[in-house]
Amino acid sequence: MHLEKPNVFQARMKHINLSFAACGFLGIYHLGAASALCKHGQKLLKNVKAFAGASAGSLAASVLLTAPEKIEECNEFIYQLAEEIRRQSLGAATPGYDFMARLRSGIESILPPDAHELAQHRLHVSITNTRTRKNLLVSSFSSREDLIQVLLASSFIPVYAGLRPVEYRGQKWVDGGLTNSLPILPLGRTVTISPFSGRLDISPRDKGRLDLYVNISNQNVMLSLANLVRLQQALFPPSQGKLKGLHQRGFADAVQFLRRESWFEDRA
């Protein structure tokens, strides 16, 4: 077994970021990966300088940074929300169903009172301006409500989540995944996490016949039938059994990454 010299390991750990991709209900994959990082990657997490994400990825990043002890609670919230969506005739877009209000209730129940202080300059949330159609990474939060508004803006998919974009600091914003679905931060190494198979650090490994890739809003994913199925599941959640399978896949893929990078810690 090859053992790295301490100074080499320290250099690798000097500036690490974690970035979670936009992915709708496939965010349960992120929570599986986050669980694995908490259980087997504490040494890595202690050296992470910044967390980033878009849409569901920003929610996962915010929980891992500010309330990792509530990851299991997040799992249950997603299972319940997915069940509600499956019961609606048109999913989240069903008239009379307020998806954003339901999402807000979940965020408010999970984020701690000092979430904005913990997130200040460490959490980078991708949002899209409706007027300029340009992306913005927000990393400064004046209050807990300010943080919640940014997370809601990053998660707002036009039409699907409603017709009125989220207002933040006098402007209107929508899903950050439309313009930057996987933020890469300028300093250090950004470890990328996505439930879509592609050229990413933590992701499923599909075996495509053509081995073709496409860059979708800064996310390099494989052209595969499995990814097309995942895209559909991102907006129209599958059964709870399949969601649990996605969670397990996220956990396993993160463990594989930690082993590959020699960051794995065997904790009971």
PDB file of C-alpha atoms in Angstrom:
ATOM      1  CA  MET A   1       0.000   0.000   0.000  1.00  0.00           C
ATOM      2  CA  HIS A   2       1.317   3.432  -0.950  1.00  0.00           C
ATOM      3  CA  LEU A   3       1.433   5.849   1.967  1.00  0.00           C
ATOM      4  CA  GLU A   4       1.615   9.552   1.276  1.00  0.00           C
ATOM      5  CA  LYS A   5       4.097  11.659   3.188  1.00  0.00           C
ATOM      6  CA  PRO A   6       2.377  13.934   5.759  1.00  0.00           C
ATOM      7  CA  ASN A   7       3.370  17.154   3.996  1.00  0.00           C
ATOM      8  CA  VAL A   8       1.887  15.892   0.704  1.00  0.00           C
ATOM      9  CA  PHE A   9      -1.374  14.981   2.429  1.00  0.00           C
ATOM     10  CA  GLN A  10      -1.500  18.366   4.155  1.00  0.00           C
ATOM     11  CA  ALA A  11      -0.981  20.120   0.832  1.00  0.00           C
ATOM     12  CA  ARG A  12      -3.912  18.227  -0.688  1.00  0.00           C
ATOM     13  CA  MET A  13      -6.073  19.198   2.274  1.00  0.00           C
ATOM     14  CA  LYS A  14      -5.061  22.869   2.287  1.00  0.00           C
ATOM     15  CA  HIS A  15      -8.088  24.253   0.452  1.00  0.00           C
ATOM     16  CA  ILE A  16     -10.977  21.909  -0.289  1.00  0.00           C
ATOM     17  CA  ASN A  17     -14.502  22.930  -1.325  1.00  0.00           C
ATOM     18  CA  LEU A  18     -17.610  20.779  -1.726  1.00  0.00           C
ATOM     19  CA  SER A  19     -20.135  21.549  -4.454  1.00  0.00           C
ATOM     20  CA  PHE A  20     -23.544  19.889  -4.809  1.00  0.00           C
ATOM     21  CA  ALA A  21     -25.292  19.891  -8.191  1.00  0.00           C
ATOM     22  CA  ALA A  22     -28.832  21.001  -8.976  1.00  0.00           C
ATOM     23  CA  CYS A  23     -31.007  17.884  -9.200  1.00  0.00           C
ATOM     24  CA  GLY A  24     -34.544  18.339  -7.820  1.00  0.00           C
ATOM     25  CA  PHE A  25     -35.823  15.326  -5.903  1.00  0.00           C
ATOM     26  CA  LEU A  26     -32.581  13.504  -6.632  1.00  0.00           C
ATOM     27  CA  GLY A  27     -31.256  15.641  -3.785  1.00  0.00           C
ATOM     28  CA  ILE A  28     -31.820  12.528  -1.689  1.00  0.00           C
ATOM     29  CA  TYR A  29     -28.613  11.270  -3.367  1.00  0.00           C
ATOM     30  CA  HIS A  30     -26.808  14.302  -1.923  1.00  0.00           C
ATOM     31  CA  LEU A  31     -28.067  13.463   1.555  1.00  0.00           C
ATOM     32  CA  GLY A  32     -26.743   9.926   1.160  1.00  0.00           C
ATOM     33  CA  ALA A  33     -23.351  11.317   0.156  1.00  0.00           C
ATOM     34  CA  ALA A  34     -23.462  13.805   3.037  1.00  0.00           C
ATOM     35  CA  SER A  35     -24.201  10.973   5.483  1.00  0.00           C
ATOM     36  CA  ALA A  36     -21.166   9.076   4.213  1.00  0.00           C
ATOM     37  CA  LEU A  37     -18.959  12.160   4.563  1.00  0.00           C
ATOM     38  CA  CYS A  38     -20.159  12.658   8.133  1.00  0.00           C
ATOM     39  CA  LYS A  39     -19.546   9.019   9.050  1.00  0.00           C
ATOM     40  CA  HIS A  40     -16.362   8.256   7.136  1.00  0.00           C
ATOM     41  CA  GLY A  41     -14.891  11.599   6.054  1.00  0.00           C
ATOM     42  CA  GLN A  42     -14.576  13.766   9.157  1.00  0.00           C
ATOM     43  CA  LYS A  43     -10.934  14.539   8.451  1.00  0.00           C
ATOM     44  CA  LEU A  44     -11.974  15.827   5.035  1.00  0.00           C
ATOM     45  CA  LEU A  45     -14.933  17.838   6.369  1.00  0.00           C
ATOM     46  CA  LYS A  46     -12.759  19.539   8.974  1.00  0.00           C
ATOM     47  CA  ASN A  47     -10.615  20.890   6.141  1.00  0.00           C
ATOM     48  CA  VAL A  48     -13.420  22.020   3.841  1.00  0.00           C
ATOM     49  CA  LYS A  49     -13.199  25.791   3.433  1.00  0.00           C
ATOM     50  CA  ALA A  50     -16.426  26.366   1.513  1.00  0.00           C
ATOM     51  CA  PHE A  51     -19.648  24.648   0.487  1.00  0.00           C
ATOM     52  CA  ALA A  52     -21.519  25.428  -2.730  1.00  0.00           C
ATOM     53  CA  GLY A  53     -24.634  24.327  -4.533  1.00  0.00           C
ATOM     54  CA  ALA A  54     -27.524  25.076  -6.823  1.00  0.00           C
ATOM     55  CA  SER A  55     -31.203  24.321  -6.239  1.00  0.00           C
ATOM     56  CA  ALA A  56     -31.496  21.062  -4.256  1.00  0.00           C
ATOM     57  CA  GLY A  57     -27.713  21.041  -4.085  1.00  0.00           C
ATOM     58  CA  SER A  58     -27.707  24.328  -2.192  1.00  0.00           C
ATOM     59  CA  LEU A  59     -30.140  22.860   0.338  1.00  0.00           C
ATOM     60  CA  ALA A  60     -27.899  19.835   0.884  1.00  0.00           C
ATOM     61  CA  ALA A  61     -24.836  22.048   1.215  1.00  0.00           C
ATOM     62  CA  SER A  62     -26.553  24.299   3.757  1.00  0.00           C
ATOM     63  CA  VAL A  63     -27.600  21.338   5.911  1.00  0.00           C
ATOM     64  CA  LEU A  64     -24.174  19.683   5.823  1.00  0.00           C
ATOM     65  CA  LEU A  65     -22.575  22.984   6.847  1.00  0.00           C
ATOM     66  CA  THR A  66     -25.034  24.252   9.463  1.00  0.00           C
ATOM     67  CA  ALA A  67     -26.966  21.218  10.763  1.00  0.00           C
ATOM     68  CA  PRO A  68     -25.325  17.882   9.859  1.00  0.00           C
ATOM     69  CA  GLU A  69     -27.095  16.243  12.793  1.00  0.00           C
ATOM     70  CA  LYS A  70     -30.395  16.829  10.961  1.00  0.00           C
ATOM     71  CA  ILE A  71     -29.581  14.929   7.770  1.00  0.00           C
ATOM     72  CA  GLU A  72     -31.884  12.080   8.788  1.00  0.00           C
ATOM     73  CA  GLU A  73     -34.681  14.604   9.391  1.00  0.00           C
ATOM     74  CA  CYS A  74     -34.057  15.926   5.882  1.00  0.00           C
ATOM     75  CA  ASN A  75     -34.456  12.417   4.485  1.00  0.00           C
ATOM     76  CA  GLU A  76     -37.878  12.100   6.084  1.00  0.00           C
ATOM     77  CA  PHE A  77     -38.925  15.520   4.822  1.00  0.00           C
ATOM     78  CA  ILE A  78     -38.037  14.571   1.241  1.00  0.00           C
ATOM     79  CA  TYR A  79     -39.906  11.272   1.496  1.00  0.00           C
ATOM     80  CA  GLN A  80     -43.005  13.095   2.771  1.00  0.00           C
ATOM     81  CA  LEU A  81     -42.766  15.869   0.195  1.00  0.00           C
ATOM     82  CA  ALA A  82     -42.270  13.364  -2.624  1.00  0.00           C
ATOM     83  CA  GLU A  83     -45.356  11.444  -1.468  1.00  0.00           C
ATOM     84  CA  GLU A  84     -47.389  14.675  -1.535  1.00  0.00           C
ATOM     85  CA  ILE A  85     -46.161  15.482  -5.057  1.00  0.00           C
ATOM     86  CA  ARG A  86     -47.006  11.979  -6.313  1.00  0.00           C
ATOM     87  CA  ARG A  87     -50.584  12.426  -5.043  1.00  0.00           C
ATOM     88  CA  GLN A  88     -51.067  15.642  -7.055  1.00  0.00           C
ATOM     89  CA  SER A  89     -52.558  15.257 -10.538  1.00  0.00           C
ATOM     90  CA  LEU A  90     -49.945  17.551 -12.109  1.00  0.00           C
ATOM     91  CA  GLY A  91     -47.206  17.127  -9.549  1.00  0.00           C
ATOM     92  CA  ALA A  92     -45.873  20.308  -7.947  1.00  0.00           C
ATOM     93  CA  ALA A  93     -47.524  22.374 -10.710  1.00  0.00           C
ATOM     94  CA  THR A  94     -51.029  21.272  -9.667  1.00  0.00           C
ATOM     95  CA  PRO A  95     -53.252  24.364  -9.172  1.00  0.00           C
ATOM     96  CA  GLY A  96     -53.773  25.045  -5.477  1.00  0.00           C
ATOM     97  CA  TYR A  97     -50.660  23.217  -4.344  1.00  0.00           C
ATOM     98  CA  ASP A  98     -48.071  25.636  -2.924  1.00  0.00           C
ATOM     99  CA  PHE A  99     -44.747  23.892  -3.447  1.00  0.00           C
ATOM    100  CA  MET A 100     -42.650  26.846  -2.281  1.00  0.00           C
ATOM    101  CA  ALA A 101     -44.584  27.241   0.963  1.00  0.00           C
ATOM    102  CA  ARG A 102     -44.066  23.553   1.687  1.00  0.00           C
ATOM    103  CA  LEU A 103     -40.373  23.832   0.914  1.00  0.00           C
ATOM    104  CA  ARG A 104     -40.040  26.878   3.157  1.00  0.00           C
ATOM    105  CA  SER A 105     -41.635  25.010   6.046  1.00  0.00           C
ATOM    106  CA  GLY A 106     -39.047  22.258   5.690  1.00  0.00           C
ATOM    107  CA  ILE A 107     -36.133  24.684   5.520  1.00  0.00           C
ATOM    108  CA  GLU A 108     -37.380  26.612   8.543  1.00  0.00           C
ATOM    109  CA  SER A 109     -37.739  23.436  10.605  1.00  0.00           C
ATOM    110  CA  ILE A 110     -34.214  22.238   9.812  1.00  0.00           C
ATOM    111  CA  LEU A 111     -31.909  25.262   9.755  1.00  0.00           C
ATOM    112  CA  PRO A 112     -30.671  26.311  13.219  1.00  0.00           C
ATOM    113  CA  PRO A 113     -31.194  29.887  14.532  1.00  0.00           C
ATOM    114  CA  ASP A 114     -27.585  30.814  13.744  1.00  0.00           C
ATOM    115  CA  ALA A 115     -27.529  29.189  10.290  1.00  0.00           C
ATOM    116  CA  HIS A 116     -26.753  32.491   8.567  1.00  0.00           C
ATOM    117  CA  GLU A 117     -23.738  33.047  10.833  1.00  0.00           C
ATOM    118  CA  LEU A 118     -22.407  29.556  10.182  1.00  0.00           C
ATOM    119  CA  ALA A 119     -22.987  30.028   6.438  1.00  0.00           C
ATOM    120  CA  GLN A 120     -21.432  33.491   6.209  1.00  0.00           C
ATOM    121  CA  HIS A 121     -18.713  33.471   3.529  1.00  0.00           C
ATOM    122  CA  ARG A 122     -18.614  29.652   3.620  1.00  0.00           C
ATOM    123  CA  LEU A 123     -21.811  28.780   1.754  1.00  0.00           C
ATOM    124  CA  HIS A 124     -22.064  29.813  -1.916  1.00  0.00           C
ATOM    125  CA  VAL A 125     -25.578  29.581  -3.365  1.00  0.00           C
ATOM    126  CA  SER A 126     -26.241  29.771  -7.107  1.00  0.00           C
ATOM    127  CA  ILE A 127     -29.223  31.901  -8.192  1.00  0.00           C
ATOM    128  CA  THR A 128     -30.381  33.318 -11.539  1.00  0.00           C
ATOM    129  CA  ASN A 129     -31.544  36.896 -12.121  1.00  0.00           C
ATOM    130  CA  THR A 130     -34.828  36.995 -14.071  1.00  0.00           C
ATOM    131  CA  ARG A 131     -34.048  40.336 -15.718  1.00  0.00           C
ATOM    132  CA  THR A 132     -30.415  39.862 -16.766  1.00  0.00           C
ATOM    133  CA  ARG A 133     -30.552  36.040 -16.907  1.00  0.00           C
ATOM    134  CA  LYS A 134     -27.127  36.069 -15.289  1.00  0.00           C
ATOM    135  CA  ASN A 135     -25.890  33.918 -12.455  1.00  0.00           C
ATOM    136  CA  LEU A 136     -24.910  35.097  -9.003  1.00  0.00           C
ATOM    137  CA  LEU A 137     -23.192  33.161  -6.230  1.00  0.00           C
ATOM    138  CA  VAL A 138     -24.395  34.520  -2.914  1.00  0.00           C
ATOM    139  CA  SER A 139     -22.152  33.968   0.100  1.00  0.00           C
ATOM    140  CA  SER A 140     -23.134  36.786   2.455  1.00  0.00           C
ATOM    141  CA  PHE A 141     -26.256  36.500   4.604  1.00  0.00           C
ATOM    142  CA  SER A 142     -27.447  39.296   6.898  1.00  0.00           C
ATOM    143  CA  SER A 143     -30.013  37.143   8.715  1.00  0.00           C
ATOM    144  CA  ARG A 144     -31.511  33.674   8.839  1.00  0.00           C
ATOM    145  CA  GLU A 145     -34.429  34.928   6.736  1.00  0.00           C
ATOM    146  CA  ASP A 146     -31.944  36.314   4.219  1.00  0.00           C
ATOM    147  CA  LEU A 147     -30.378  32.854   3.904  1.00  0.00           C
ATOM    148  CA  ILE A 148     -33.778  31.194   3.554  1.00  0.00           C
ATOM    149  CA  GLN A 149     -34.784  33.586   0.756  1.00  0.00           C
ATOM    150  CA  VAL A 150     -31.604  32.810  -1.163  1.00  0.00           C
ATOM    151  CA  LEU A 151     -32.133  29.054  -0.790  1.00  0.00           C
ATOM    152  CA  LEU A 152     -35.741  29.399  -1.960  1.00  0.00           C
ATOM    153  CA  ALA A 153     -34.629  31.483  -4.948  1.00  0.00           C
ATOM    154  CA  SER A 154     -32.062  28.860  -5.907  1.00  0.00           C
ATOM    155  CA  SER A 155     -34.783  26.191  -5.766  1.00  0.00           C
ATOM    156  CA  PHE A 156     -37.476  28.051  -7.703  1.00  0.00           C
ATOM    157  CA  ILE A 157     -38.088  26.340 -11.038  1.00  0.00           C
ATOM    158  CA  PRO A 158     -40.323  28.643 -13.129  1.00  0.00           C
ATOM    159  CA  VAL A 159     -43.849  27.286 -13.726  1.00  0.00           C
ATOM    160  CA  TYR A 160     -43.051  24.019 -11.931  1.00  0.00           C
ATOM    161  CA  ALA A 161     -42.742  25.746  -8.540  1.00  0.00           C
ATOM    162  CA  GLY A 162     -45.060  28.650  -9.302  1.00  0.00           C
ATOM    163  CA  LEU A 163     -45.411  31.781 -11.405  1.00  0.00           C
ATOM    164  CA  ARG A 164     -43.926  34.382  -9.064  1.00  0.00           C
ATOM    165  CA  PRO A 165     -40.123  34.362  -8.763  1.00  0.00           C
ATOM    166  CA  VAL A 166     -38.527  34.846  -5.364  1.00  0.00           C
ATOM    167  CA  GLU A 167     -37.716  38.427  -4.401  1.00  0.00           C
ATOM    168  CA  TYR A 168     -34.319  39.008  -2.865  1.00  0.00           C
ATOM    169  CA  ARG A 169     -32.752  42.416  -2.236  1.00  0.00           C
ATOM    170  CA  GLY A 170     -35.173  44.204  -4.514  1.00  0.00           C
ATOM    171  CA  GLN A 171     -34.780  41.902  -7.502  1.00  0.00           C
ATOM    172  CA  LYS A 172     -36.405  38.686  -8.710  1.00  0.00           C
ATOM    173  CA  TRP A 173     -34.536  35.410  -8.845  1.00  0.00           C
ATOM    174  CA  VAL A 174     -35.082  31.817  -9.959  1.00  0.00           C
ATOM    175  CA  ASP A 175     -33.342  28.438  -9.987  1.00  0.00           C
ATOM    176  CA  GLY A 176     -29.562  28.748  -9.940  1.00  0.00           C
ATOM    177  CA  GLY A 177     -29.371  25.478 -11.830  1.00  0.00           C
ATOM    178  CA  LEU A 178     -30.495  27.263 -14.995  1.00  0.00           C
ATOM    179  CA  THR A 179     -27.228  29.212 -15.244  1.00  0.00           C
ATOM    180  CA  ASN A 180     -24.745  27.410 -12.984  1.00  0.00           C
ATOM    181  CA  SER A 181     -25.902  23.992 -11.832  1.00  0.00           C
ATOM    182  CA  LEU A 182     -22.578  23.014 -10.255  1.00  0.00           C
ATOM    183  CA  PRO A 183     -20.552  25.959  -8.881  1.00  0.00           C
ATOM    184  CA  ILE A 184     -16.772  25.580  -9.045  1.00  0.00           C
ATOM    185  CA  LEU A 185     -15.093  27.951  -6.612  1.00  0.00           C
ATOM    186  CA  PRO A 186     -11.975  29.850  -7.733  1.00  0.00           C
ATOM    187  CA  LEU A 187      -9.640  28.878  -4.883  1.00  0.00           C
ATOM    188  CA  GLY A 188      -8.412  25.366  -4.195  1.00  0.00           C
ATOM    189  CA  ARG A 189      -9.990  22.122  -5.307  1.00  0.00           C
ATOM    190  CA  THR A 190     -13.761  21.834  -5.596  1.00  0.00           C
ATOM    191  CA  VAL A 191     -15.015  18.296  -5.009  1.00  0.00           C
ATOM    192  CA  THR A 192     -18.124  17.870  -7.173  1.00  0.00           C
ATOM    193  CA  ILE A 193     -21.159  15.805  -6.187  1.00  0.00           C
ATOM    194  CA  SER A 194     -24.035  14.904  -8.512  1.00  0.00           C
ATOM    195  CA  PRO A 195     -26.636  12.138  -8.894  1.00  0.00           C
ATOM    196  CA  PHE A 196     -26.099  12.351 -12.661  1.00  0.00           C
ATOM    197  CA  SER A 197     -23.358  10.162 -14.087  1.00  0.00           C
ATOM    198  CA  GLY A 198     -20.512  12.180 -15.559  1.00  0.00           C
ATOM    199  CA  ARG A 199     -17.012  13.541 -15.105  1.00  0.00           C
ATOM    200  CA  LEU A 200     -17.526  14.311 -11.439  1.00  0.00           C
ATOM    201  CA  ASP A 201     -15.862  13.329  -8.181  1.00  0.00           C
ATOM    202  CA  ILE A 202     -18.880  11.717  -6.530  1.00  0.00           C
ATOM    203  CA  SER A 203     -21.528  10.418  -8.923  1.00  0.00           C
ATOM    204  CA  PRO A 204     -22.946   7.161 -10.303  1.00  0.00           C
ATOM    205  CA  ARG A 205     -20.741   5.388 -12.829  1.00  0.00           C
ATOM    206  CA  ASP A 206     -22.869   4.503 -15.847  1.00  0.00           C
ATOM    207  CA  LYS A 207     -21.466   2.415 -18.658  1.00  0.00           C
ATOM    208  CA  GLY A 208     -22.555   4.204 -21.807  1.00  0.00           C
ATOM    209  CA  ARG A 209     -21.999   2.572 -25.184  1.00  0.00           C
ATOM    210  CA  LEU A 210     -20.969   5.811 -26.839  1.00  0.00           C
ATOM    211  CA  ASP A 211     -19.136   7.374 -23.888  1.00  0.00           C
ATOM    212  CA  LEU A 212     -20.370  10.845 -24.897  1.00  0.00           C
ATOM    213  CA  TYR A 213     -20.621  13.782 -22.515  1.00  0.00           C
ATOM    214  CA  VAL A 214     -22.453  17.085 -22.588  1.00  0.00           C
ATOM    215  CA  ASN A 215     -21.951  20.192 -20.477  1.00  0.00           C
ATOM    216  CA  ILE A 216     -25.274  21.316 -19.025  1.00  0.00           C
ATOM    217  CA  SER A 217     -25.002  24.574 -17.153  1.00  0.00           C
ATOM    218  CA  ASN A 218     -21.492  23.803 -15.887  1.00  0.00           C
ATOM    219  CA  GLN A 219     -22.240  20.136 -15.158  1.00  0.00           C
ATOM    220  CA  ASN A 220     -20.402  17.610 -17.344  1.00  0.00           C
ATOM    221  CA  VAL A 221     -22.733  14.610 -17.637  1.00  0.00           C
ATOM    222  CA  MET A 222     -22.835  11.456 -19.732  1.00  0.00           C
ATOM    223  CA  LEU A 223     -25.386  10.995 -22.491  1.00  0.00           C
ATOM    224  CA  SER A 224     -27.080   7.854 -21.218  1.00  0.00           C
ATOM    225  CA  LEU A 225     -30.528   6.376 -20.814  1.00  0.00           C
ATOM    226  CA  ALA A 226     -29.996   6.224 -17.041  1.00  0.00           C
ATOM    227  CA  ASN A 227     -29.367   9.965 -16.914  1.00  0.00           C
ATOM    228  CA  LEU A 228     -32.536  10.627 -18.905  1.00  0.00           C
ATOM    229  CA  VAL A 229     -34.483   8.607 -16.358  1.00  0.00           C
ATOM    230  CA  ARG A 230     -32.828  10.557 -13.538  1.00  0.00           C
ATOM    231  CA  LEU A 231     -33.773  13.832 -15.206  1.00  0.00           C
ATOM    232  CA  GLN A 232     -37.413  12.793 -15.212  1.00  0.00           C
ATOM    233  CA  GLN A 233     -37.188  11.663 -11.584  1.00  0.00           C
ATOM    234  CA  ALA A 234     -35.713  15.002 -10.552  1.00  0.00           C
ATOM    235  CA  LEU A 235     -39.072  16.702 -11.208  1.00  0.00           C
ATOM    236  CA  PHE A 236     -41.435  13.777 -10.771  1.00  0.00           C
ATOM    237  CA  PRO A 237     -40.217  11.803  -7.760  1.00  0.00           C
ATOM    238  CA  PRO A 238     -40.229   7.996  -7.953  1.00  0.00           C
ATOM    239  CA  SER A 239     -41.491   5.707  -5.191  1.00  0.00           C
ATOM    240  CA  GLN A 240     -40.078   5.916  -1.698  1.00  0.00           C
ATOM    241  CA  GLY A 241     -38.286   2.640  -2.288  1.00  0.00           C
ATOM    242  CA  LYS A 242     -36.439   4.079  -5.283  1.00  0.00           C
ATOM    243  CA  LEU A 243     -35.654   7.282  -3.372  1.00  0.00           C
ATOM    244  CA  LYS A 244     -34.109   5.180  -0.614  1.00  0.00           C
ATOM    245  CA  GLY A 245     -32.112   3.373  -3.276  1.00  0.00           C
ATOM    246  CA  LEU A 246     -30.799   6.736  -4.513  1.00  0.00           C
ATOM    247  CA  HIS A 247     -29.835   7.639  -0.957  1.00  0.00           C
ATOM    248  CA  GLN A 248     -27.913   4.366  -0.615  1.00  0.00           C
ATOM    249  CA  ARG A 249     -26.223   4.986  -3.968  1.00  0.00           C
ATOM    250  CA  GLY A 250     -25.106   8.443  -2.820  1.00  0.00           C
ATOM    251  CA  PHE A 251     -23.681   6.940   0.361  1.00  0.00           C
ATOM    252  CA  ALA A 252     -21.837   4.202  -1.536  1.00  0.00           C
ATOM    253  CA  ASP A 253     -20.448   6.567  -4.194  1.00  0.00           C
ATOM    254  CA  ALA A 254     -19.143   8.939  -1.503  1.00  0.00           C
ATOM    255  CA  VAL A 255     -17.479   6.071   0.350  1.00  0.00           C
ATOM    256  CA  GLN A 256     -15.870   4.947  -2.907  1.00  0.00           C
ATOM    257  CA  PHE A 257     -14.556   8.477  -3.436  1.00  0.00           C
ATOM    258  CA  LEU A 258     -13.138   8.672   0.096  1.00  0.00           C
ATOM    259  CA  ARG A 259     -11.376   5.351  -0.387  1.00  0.00           C
ATOM    260  CA  ARG A 260     -10.051   6.385  -3.791  1.00  0.00           C
ATOM    261  CA  GLU A 261      -8.627   9.608  -2.360  1.00  0.00           C
ATOM    262  CA  SER A 262      -7.287   7.932   0.799  1.00  0.00           C
ATOM    263  CA  TRP A 263      -9.594  10.012   2.997  1.00  0.00           C
ATOM    264  CA  PHE A 264     -11.734   7.143   4.256  1.00  0.00           C
ATOM    265  CA  GLU A 265     -12.021   6.697   8.036  1.00  0.00           C
ATOM    266  CA  ASP A 266     -13.506   3.458   9.327  1.00  0.00           C
ATOM    267  CA  ARG A 267     -15.949   4.512  12.031  1.00  0.00           C
ATOM    268  CA  ALA A 268     -18.423   2.124  13.603  1.00  0.00           C
TER     269      ALA A 268
END
